[in-house]
Structures are given as C-alpha cells and as structure tokens.
Coordinates of C-alpha atoms in Angstrom, one line a residue:
M271 CA 0.1 0.3 -0.1
L272 CA 2.9 2.7 1.0
G273 CA 4.9 1.6 -1.9
R274 CA 2.2 2.4 -4.3
V275 CA 1.1 5.5 -3.0
F276 CA 4.7 6.5 -3.1
L277 CA 4.8 5.2 -7.0
A278 CA 1.4 7.2 -7.4
R279 CA 3.2 10.3 -6.1
V280 CA 6.1 9.8 -8.5
L281 CA 4.8 8.0 -11.8
E282 CA 2.3 10.1 -14.1
P283 CA -1.2 7.8 -14.9
G284 CA -0.6 5.6 -17.6
D285 CA 3.2 4.9 -17.2
E286 CA 4.1 1.9 -20.2
A287 CA 8.3 2.2 -18.0
G288 CA 6.9 2.3 -14.5
G289 CA 4.0 -0.4 -15.0
R290 CA 6.6 -3.0 -16.2
W291 CA 9.5 -2.4 -13.7
V292 CA 6.3 -3.0 -11.0
R293 CA 4.6 -6.2 -13.4
D294 CA 8.8 -7.5 -13.1
R295 CA 10.1 -6.5 -10.1
G296 CA 7.3 -5.6 -7.9
V297 CA 6.4 -2.7 -6.4
V298 CA 9.0 -2.9 -3.3
E299 CA 12.2 -3.7 -5.9
V300 CA 11.4 0.0 -7.6
V301 CA 10.6 1.9 -5.3
R302 CA 14.2 0.4 -3.9
H303 CA 15.2 2.4 -6.9
L304 CA 13.7 5.1 -6.7
R305 CA 15.0 6.5 -3.2
E306 CA 18.3 5.3 -3.9
G307 CA 18.5 7.4 -7.5
T308 CA 21.8 5.2 -8.4
R309 CA 21.6 3.4 -12.1
A310 CA 18.6 4.1 -14.2
L311 CA 15.5 1.0 -14.9
P312 CA 15.5 0.0 -17.9
G313 CA 13.4 2.0 -21.0
V314 CA 14.1 5.4 -19.7
S315 CA 16.6 8.5 -20.6
E316 CA 19.4 9.8 -18.1
K317 CA 17.5 12.8 -17.6
R318 CA 13.6 11.3 -16.8
W319 CA 15.3 9.0 -14.3
A320 CA 16.6 12.2 -12.5
G321 CA 13.5 13.6 -13.3
L322 CA 11.6 10.7 -11.1
C323 CA 14.3 10.1 -9.1
A324 CA 14.1 13.8 -7.7
R325 CA 9.6 13.7 -7.2
A326 CA 10.4 10.5 -5.4
G327 CA 13.2 12.5 -2.7
K328 CA 10.1 15.1 -2.2
A329 CA 7.4 11.9 -2.2
D330 CA 5.7 11.0 1.4
P331 CA 3.4 8.3 1.1
H332 CA 2.3 8.9 4.7
R333 CA 1.8 12.8 4.4
D334 CA -0.6 11.7 1.1
L335 CA -2.5 9.1 3.0
A336 CA -3.4 11.3 6.2
A337 CA -4.4 14.4 4.2
A338 CA -6.2 11.8 1.9
R339 CA -8.1 10.3 5.3
S340 CA -9.4 13.5 6.6
A341 CA -11.1 14.6 3.4
G342 CA -12.7 10.7 3.7
V343 CA -10.8 9.7 0.5
R344 CA -9.2 5.8 0.8
F345 CA -6.9 4.2 -1.6
V346 CA -8.7 1.0 -3.3
I347 CA -5.7 -0.7 -5.0
P348 CA -4.9 -4.1 -6.8
G349 CA -5.4 -7.2 -5.0
T350 CA -7.4 -6.1 -2.6
A351 CA -11.4 -6.4 -2.8
E352 CA -12.5 -3.0 -4.3
W353 CA -10.7 -3.2 -6.9
P354 CA -12.4 -3.2 -10.3
G355 CA -10.9 -6.3 -12.7
Q356 CA -11.5 -4.7 -15.2
L357 CA -8.9 -2.2 -15.2
D358 CA -6.0 -5.0 -15.4
D359 CA -7.2 -4.8 -19.4
L360 CA -5.1 -2.0 -19.4
G361 CA -1.8 -3.8 -19.4
D362 CA 0.9 -2.3 -18.4
A363 CA -0.9 1.3 -18.4
R364 CA -2.9 0.1 -15.4
P365 CA -3.5 2.1 -12.0
L366 CA -1.5 1.6 -9.6
G367 CA -4.5 2.4 -7.2
L368 CA -7.3 4.4 -7.0
W369 CA -8.0 7.6 -4.4
V370 CA -12.2 7.4 -3.9
R371 CA -13.7 9.8 -2.4
G372 CA -17.6 8.3 -1.2
G373 CA -19.3 5.5 -0.1
P374 CA -20.2 2.8 -2.9
S375 CA -17.3 0.0 -3.6
L376 CA -16.5 0.9 -7.2
R377 CA -16.1 -3.3 -7.3
M378 CA -19.4 -3.3 -7.7
W379 CA -20.8 0.0 -9.3
A380 CA -18.5 -0.9 -11.7
L381 CA -19.6 -3.4 -12.7
R382 CA -22.9 -3.1 -13.8
S383 CA -21.8 1.3 -15.2
V384 CA -22.0 3.1 -18.5
A385 CA -20.0 6.0 -19.6
V386 CA -21.1 9.7 -20.7
V387 CA -19.1 11.5 -22.5
G388 CA -19.0 14.3 -25.7
A389 CA -18.1 18.2 -25.9
R390 CA -17.8 21.0 -23.2
A391 CA -19.0 23.3 -25.2
C392 CA -22.2 21.3 -26.0
T393 CA -25.6 22.1 -27.2
E394 CA -29.3 22.4 -25.4
Y395 CA -29.7 19.5 -27.6
G396 CA -27.0 17.2 -26.4
A397 CA -27.1 18.5 -22.9
H398 CA -30.6 17.8 -23.0
M399 CA -30.0 14.0 -24.4
A400 CA -27.0 13.4 -21.8
A401 CA -29.4 13.8 -19.3
T402 CA -32.3 12.0 -20.8
L403 CA -30.3 9.0 -21.0
A404 CA -28.6 8.8 -18.0
A405 CA -31.4 9.3 -16.4
G406 CA -33.0 6.7 -18.3
L407 CA -30.1 4.0 -17.1
A408 CA -30.1 5.3 -13.6
E409 CA -33.8 4.1 -13.5
R410 CA -32.7 1.0 -15.2
G411 CA -30.3 -0.3 -12.3
W412 CA -26.9 1.5 -14.0
V413 CA -24.0 3.1 -13.3
V414 CA -23.0 6.7 -15.0
V415 CA -19.7 7.1 -15.3
S416 CA -17.9 10.6 -16.5
G417 CA -16.3 13.1 -16.5
G418 CA -17.0 16.0 -13.9
A419 CA -16.9 18.4 -17.3
Y420 CA -18.2 21.6 -18.0
G421 CA -21.2 20.1 -21.0
I422 CA -22.1 16.2 -21.1
D423 CA -20.3 15.4 -18.5
G424 CA -22.2 17.5 -16.1
A425 CA -25.3 16.9 -18.5
A426 CA -25.3 13.0 -18.1
H427 CA -24.5 13.2 -14.2
R428 CA -27.2 15.9 -13.6
G429 CA -29.6 13.9 -15.3
A430 CA -28.4 10.5 -13.3
L431 CA -28.8 12.2 -10.0
G432 CA -31.5 13.6 -10.8
A433 CA -33.2 10.4 -11.0
G434 CA -31.8 9.7 -8.5
G435 CA -29.5 7.0 -9.9
A436 CA -25.7 5.8 -9.1
T437 CA -22.7 8.4 -10.6
A438 CA -19.5 8.1 -10.7
A439 CA -17.0 11.0 -11.8
V440 CA -13.0 10.5 -12.8
L441 CA -11.3 13.5 -12.2
A442 CA -7.7 14.5 -13.8
C443 CA -6.6 15.8 -10.7
G444 CA -7.0 14.7 -6.7
V445 CA -10.0 13.9 -5.5
D446 CA -9.9 15.8 -2.6
R447 CA -9.8 19.0 -4.8
P448 CA -13.1 19.6 -7.6
Y449 CA -12.0 20.5 -11.1
P450 CA -13.3 22.3 -12.7
P451 CA -14.1 25.1 -9.9
G452 CA -17.5 25.6 -11.4
H453 CA -18.5 22.5 -10.5
A454 CA -17.4 21.9 -6.8
A455 CA -21.0 22.0 -5.3
L456 CA -21.8 19.3 -8.6
I457 CA -18.6 16.9 -7.7
T458 CA -19.3 17.7 -4.3
R459 CA -23.0 16.4 -4.4
I460 CA -21.7 12.8 -6.5
A461 CA -19.3 12.0 -3.5
E462 CA -21.9 12.4 -0.9
Q463 CA -24.2 10.1 -3.0
G464 CA -22.3 8.3 -5.5
L465 CA -18.3 7.7 -5.8
V466 CA -15.3 10.0 -7.2
V467 CA -12.3 9.0 -7.9
G468 CA -8.6 9.8 -9.9
E469 CA -5.6 8.6 -9.7
L470 CA -3.3 11.8 -9.3
P471 CA -3.1 11.7 -5.1
P472 CA -4.8 14.7 -3.0
G473 CA -3.9 17.8 -3.8
D474 CA -2.7 17.5 -7.3
H475 CA -3.0 19.7 -9.9
P476 CA -4.5 18.7 -13.7
T477 CA -2.8 18.8 -16.8
P478 CA -4.0 18.2 -20.6
S479 CA -2.4 15.3 -20.6
R480 CA -3.3 14.3 -17.6
F481 CA -6.5 14.6 -19.1
V482 CA -6.1 12.6 -22.6
L483 CA -5.0 10.0 -20.1
R484 CA -7.7 10.3 -17.2
N485 CA -10.2 9.2 -20.4
R486 CA -7.9 6.0 -21.0
V487 CA -9.5 4.9 -16.7
I488 CA -13.4 5.7 -17.5
A489 CA -13.4 3.4 -20.9
A490 CA -11.8 0.7 -19.1
L491 CA -13.6 1.1 -15.7
T492 CA -17.4 0.9 -18.1
R493 CA -19.1 -2.1 -19.9
G494 CA -19.5 1.1 -23.3
T495 CA -18.5 3.5 -24.4
V496 CA -21.4 6.5 -25.4
V497 CA -20.4 9.8 -26.8
V498 CA -22.8 12.2 -27.0
E499 CA -21.7 15.6 -28.9
A500 CA -17.2 15.9 -30.1
A501 CA -15.6 17.5 -33.1
Y502 CA -13.3 16.4 -34.9
R503 CA -10.4 17.1 -32.1
S504 CA -12.4 16.2 -28.9
G505 CA -11.0 14.6 -25.5
S506 CA -14.2 12.4 -25.4
L507 CA -13.1 10.5 -28.9
V508 CA -10.1 9.4 -26.8
T509 CA -11.9 7.7 -24.7
A510 CA -14.4 6.3 -27.4
R511 CA -11.4 5.1 -28.9
A512 CA -9.2 3.5 -25.8
A513 CA -13.1 1.4 -25.1
R514 CA -12.2 0.2 -28.8
R515 CA -9.2 -1.5 -27.9
L516 CA -10.3 -2.8 -25.1
G517 CA -13.0 -4.6 -26.9
R518 CA -16.0 -2.3 -24.8
H519 CA -19.1 -1.7 -26.8
V520 CA -18.7 2.3 -28.4
M521 CA -21.9 4.1 -29.4
G522 CA -22.5 7.7 -30.4
V523 CA -25.9 9.8 -30.3
P524 CA -26.3 11.2 -33.5
G525 CA -26.7 15.3 -33.9
P526 CA -27.7 17.5 -37.4
A527 CA -25.0 16.8 -40.3
T528 CA -24.8 20.3 -40.4
S529 CA -23.4 20.6 -36.3
A530 CA -19.1 20.6 -36.4
L531 CA -20.3 19.1 -33.5
S532 CA -21.4 16.3 -34.6
A533 CA -18.8 15.4 -37.1
G534 CA -17.0 13.1 -34.4
V535 CA -20.0 11.0 -33.4
H536 CA -20.7 11.1 -36.7
E537 CA -17.0 9.5 -38.2
L538 CA -17.5 6.8 -35.1
L539 CA -20.5 6.0 -36.5
R540 CA -19.4 5.5 -39.6
G541 CA -17.0 3.4 -38.8
D542 CA -17.9 0.4 -35.8
A543 CA -19.6 2.3 -33.2
V544 CA -23.3 1.7 -33.1
L545 CA -26.2 4.9 -33.2
V546 CA -28.5 4.8 -29.7
G547 CA -31.3 7.0 -29.4
D548 CA -32.4 6.5 -25.0
A549 CA -31.1 4.5 -23.2
A550 CA -33.0 1.3 -24.0
E551 CA -31.2 0.8 -27.0
V552 CA -27.3 1.2 -24.6
V553 CA -28.9 -1.5 -22.4
E554 CA -29.7 -3.2 -25.6
L555 CA -25.9 -3.5 -26.2
V556 CA -24.3 -3.8 -23.3
G557 CA -27.1 -6.0 -20.8
A558 CA -27.7 -9.2 -20.2
M559 CA -28.5 -11.5 -23.5
G560 CA -32.8 -10.9 -23.8
E561 CA -32.9 -6.5 -22.5
L562 CA -33.6 -6.0 -25.9
P563 CA -35.4 -2.0 -26.1
P564 CA -39.2 -2.1 -27.5
E565 CA -40.5 -2.8 -30.5
R566 CA -40.2 0.2 -32.1
R567 CA -43.4 2.2 -34.8
G568 CA -45.6 5.1 -35.1
P569 CA -48.8 5.8 -33.2
V570 CA -51.4 3.9 -34.0
L571 CA -54.3 5.0 -36.3
P572 CA -58.4 4.3 -35.6
T573 CA -58.4 3.2 -39.4
D574 CA -55.9 0.7 -38.3
L575 CA -57.6 -0.6 -36.4
L576 CA -59.9 -2.2 -39.3
E577 CA -60.1 -5.2 -40.5
P578 CA -58.3 -6.1 -44.0
R579 CA -61.5 -6.2 -46.3
T580 CA -62.9 -3.0 -44.6
R581 CA -59.4 -0.9 -44.8
R582 CA -60.0 -1.5 -48.6
T583 CA -64.0 -0.4 -49.1
L584 CA -63.0 3.0 -46.9
A585 CA -60.2 3.1 -48.8
G586 CA -62.3 2.4 -52.6
L587 CA -64.4 6.2 -51.9
P588 CA -63.3 8.7 -53.0
G589 CA -61.7 11.9 -51.1
R590 CA -64.8 13.9 -52.9
G591 CA -68.3 13.4 -53.8
T592 CA -69.8 10.1 -53.8
A593 CA -69.7 6.8 -55.4
T594 CA -72.3 4.3 -55.3
A595 CA -72.2 0.8 -53.7
A596 CA -71.0 -1.2 -57.1
E597 CA -68.6 1.5 -58.0
V598 CA -67.0 1.2 -54.3
A599 CA -66.7 -2.5 -55.1
R600 CA -65.3 -2.3 -57.7
S601 CA -62.7 -0.7 -56.4
A602 CA -62.2 -2.0 -53.6
Q603 CA -62.0 -5.9 -55.9
T604 CA -65.5 -7.3 -54.1
T605 CA -68.8 -7.9 -54.1
K606 CA -71.8 -4.8 -54.0
D607 CA -73.3 -7.8 -51.6
D608 CA -70.1 -7.1 -49.8
A609 CA -69.2 -3.7 -49.7
T610 CA -72.9 -2.1 -48.9
A611 CA -71.6 -4.9 -46.1
R612 CA -69.2 -3.1 -45.2
L613 CA -70.2 0.5 -46.6
Y614 CA -72.6 0.6 -43.0
E615 CA -70.2 -0.6 -40.5
L616 CA -68.7 2.3 -41.7
R617 CA -71.1 4.2 -42.0
A618 CA -71.8 2.8 -37.6
L619 CA -68.4 3.7 -36.8
G620 CA -68.7 7.3 -38.6
Y621 CA -66.1 7.0 -41.2
V622 CA -69.4 7.2 -44.0
E623 CA -73.3 8.9 -45.0
R624 CA -74.9 8.0 -46.8
H625 CA -76.3 10.6 -50.2
G626 CA -79.0 8.5 -51.7
D627 CA -77.9 6.1 -53.6
G628 CA -74.4 7.2 -53.1
W629 CA -71.6 6.6 -50.4
K630 CA -69.4 9.9 -48.9
L631 CA -66.1 10.1 -46.0
T632 CA -67.3 12.1 -43.1
R633 CA -64.8 14.4 -41.8
Q634 CA -64.1 12.5 -39.2
A635 CA -62.6 9.4 -42.0
M636 CA -60.6 12.6 -43.6
I637 CA -58.7 13.4 -41.1
S638 CA -58.2 9.6 -39.5
I639 CA -57.2 8.9 -43.7
R640 CA -54.5 12.4 -44.1
G641 CA -53.1 11.3 -39.9
G642 CA -52.2 7.9 -41.6
R643 CA -49.9 9.8 -44.9
S644 CA -46.5 11.3 -45.2
P645 CA -46.6 14.9 -44.9
C646 CA -43.9 14.4 -47.9

C-alpha cells in the first residue's frame, strides 16, 4: 500500500515503463531504486530518470494517506476486494491504485456501469440527450460514469442524480480538489451520493495530458462508452478509441449533419460504433441477454384497427364527392353486396355517410386517413 502511494506521487498516470517495472520487479524493488537514485531502470533516459528521482525525494506516502483520510478518501489497489478487475485490461498502463471518495464499493458499481461523455461546449440538444440518457440508465439500475467536466459530462451526472440514480466522476486531479471549480458543488454532491475517483494523489492538479490519460480509466472501468456530441478533435473520442481497443461497446448519439459538434460522433458511427437514441438501446448492447428495447413504431390510427377488407372498402371511396356501392366494390375488388355490408359497418363507426344512392367520407374519416399519410 505505502509503496503504491509513493509511486502514485512519482509516476504519471498511464506510465507504461513504470508499469513494466512494477510487473517485472515488484513495487518494493521499484521504490528502492527510485529512493536510492542510482542506476536508471530500463526504458527511460538518464534525464527522465533524474526527474523521477527528484520527485521520489519529495514523495511522502504517509503524508498523502493522512491528507486522504482527512478528506474522507481511501486508496484502492490491485488485489484488494474493492479493485475492479476490468482495469487489469489496461496492461502496463493500469493505474497503480485509485483514490476513491464516497461510500459505495467501486468494484460493485463498476460491474454495471456505462460511460456517457462528450463535448464541453455542448448545445442544448446535446445537454438534453446526455441528461435523458443518464436518467434512463439510472432508472434501469446502471451507474453513469463521466469525467465531471462542463458540458456533456455535467449534464450526464445531473441526469443520473436527478433520477435518484448512481453516478461516478473520474477526475484528472486529486479527488479532494474538485475540478473544474465551477463544478465544485456538483462533484461534492456526487461524492455524497456516489463516487469520485482519480489516480492522482490528494492536492495534485490537472494538466492536458492527465485529462487524456484519465479517459482510458473511464473506458476500462465501464461496459461501454456513449459519445454525445464531439468535434473531430474532442477528448471524448479518446475515450471511445480506448473503449474500442479494450473490446468495450462504443456508441454514439447522432446530431444534425451540419453541426461541427456532432462531426466526431458521425465519424465514429461511420466506423464500428453503434447508433443509440435512448437508454433502452444502450442497455440492449451492454446489458444481459434478452434486455431488448421496446418495438419501435408510429402512432396507431383508428383506421389501423379495421379489419383488412373493411379498410379496403374505406379506401375505395373517393376523396371528394360520392360513389355508389357498385363503384366502391370495383375499387375494393369485392362484390356489391359485400361492399354494401361493409359500408353500413363503416357508417356505424362514423367513417361514411349515405347520400341517396351514393356514399361519402365523413370529416372524421378524412382526418384519420390524412393522419396516416406522410407529409412528403
């Protein structure tokens, strides 16, 4: 535990050279080499080794653990009961450990979780879709995981919280210092009702590279990643690509073809990502076998409930004016007697009315028939 806390202060998140050292030599041996600062371990230059040793000289795992305890934060490491096994799919880029703020078990929550990510400068449509998706997933018992950022991330967290569901924020800084500052209240609320997770020790600050590396944890932790609005250079596409490499489901919510904020999502959908429009379609992919979305169909019109031959008789009447029973019979490809019987049935339902020897559509029938036609 102390060795991993020490290395979390010295090595950057996702450092594969450091991951190989830990795998090949063990935590204690790597810590000893860094403290002594003698011969560089393989895979790094002398300059980088000197920088790591300088960090090691200032690292104090006891101080970090004390700061974490005072902030209600625990350190979860591989091999313990709370460690999510799916993070091991990252290989040598696996986190040395995760700082966790919040009561629930990280491992249990990760077993049934979905990432919802996207643009920071999102549109109202994107925020609405993210919040609606997150609320729907939360209502179905799924944990919504995101990065706590402005835009889509914040909308997803709020959607899950608003539905009384579970959400977890994975930060690119110390979990005791919420970032961005404008989301301090939101991240505090997430910590009270859910989980706030990060690789960096207490008090550490975010950098552009740490945001990018944080995304691999979001991808590995969850069963699938949904991207809601993303430009071509959006960081959320990094999460989607990491999810694809790890064999997780990648999903995208489409937007207007003219929107630059949806261009990255559309590029994903041109590849092997799956188009989703609501929580039920997400669960169909990431859930258990048999968790299917409801059948999609348009509204049922009153005329849809008619028996097929009666519907053909109704269709045999002209849009304007009247027609005799014989003329309706020819249009409906039936006998005059059958047409007459069905015309009286339609009259009882209010669809037609008789004018002398002719029959005419009522206003109710015209409205119903037009409602079933495409405006195009």
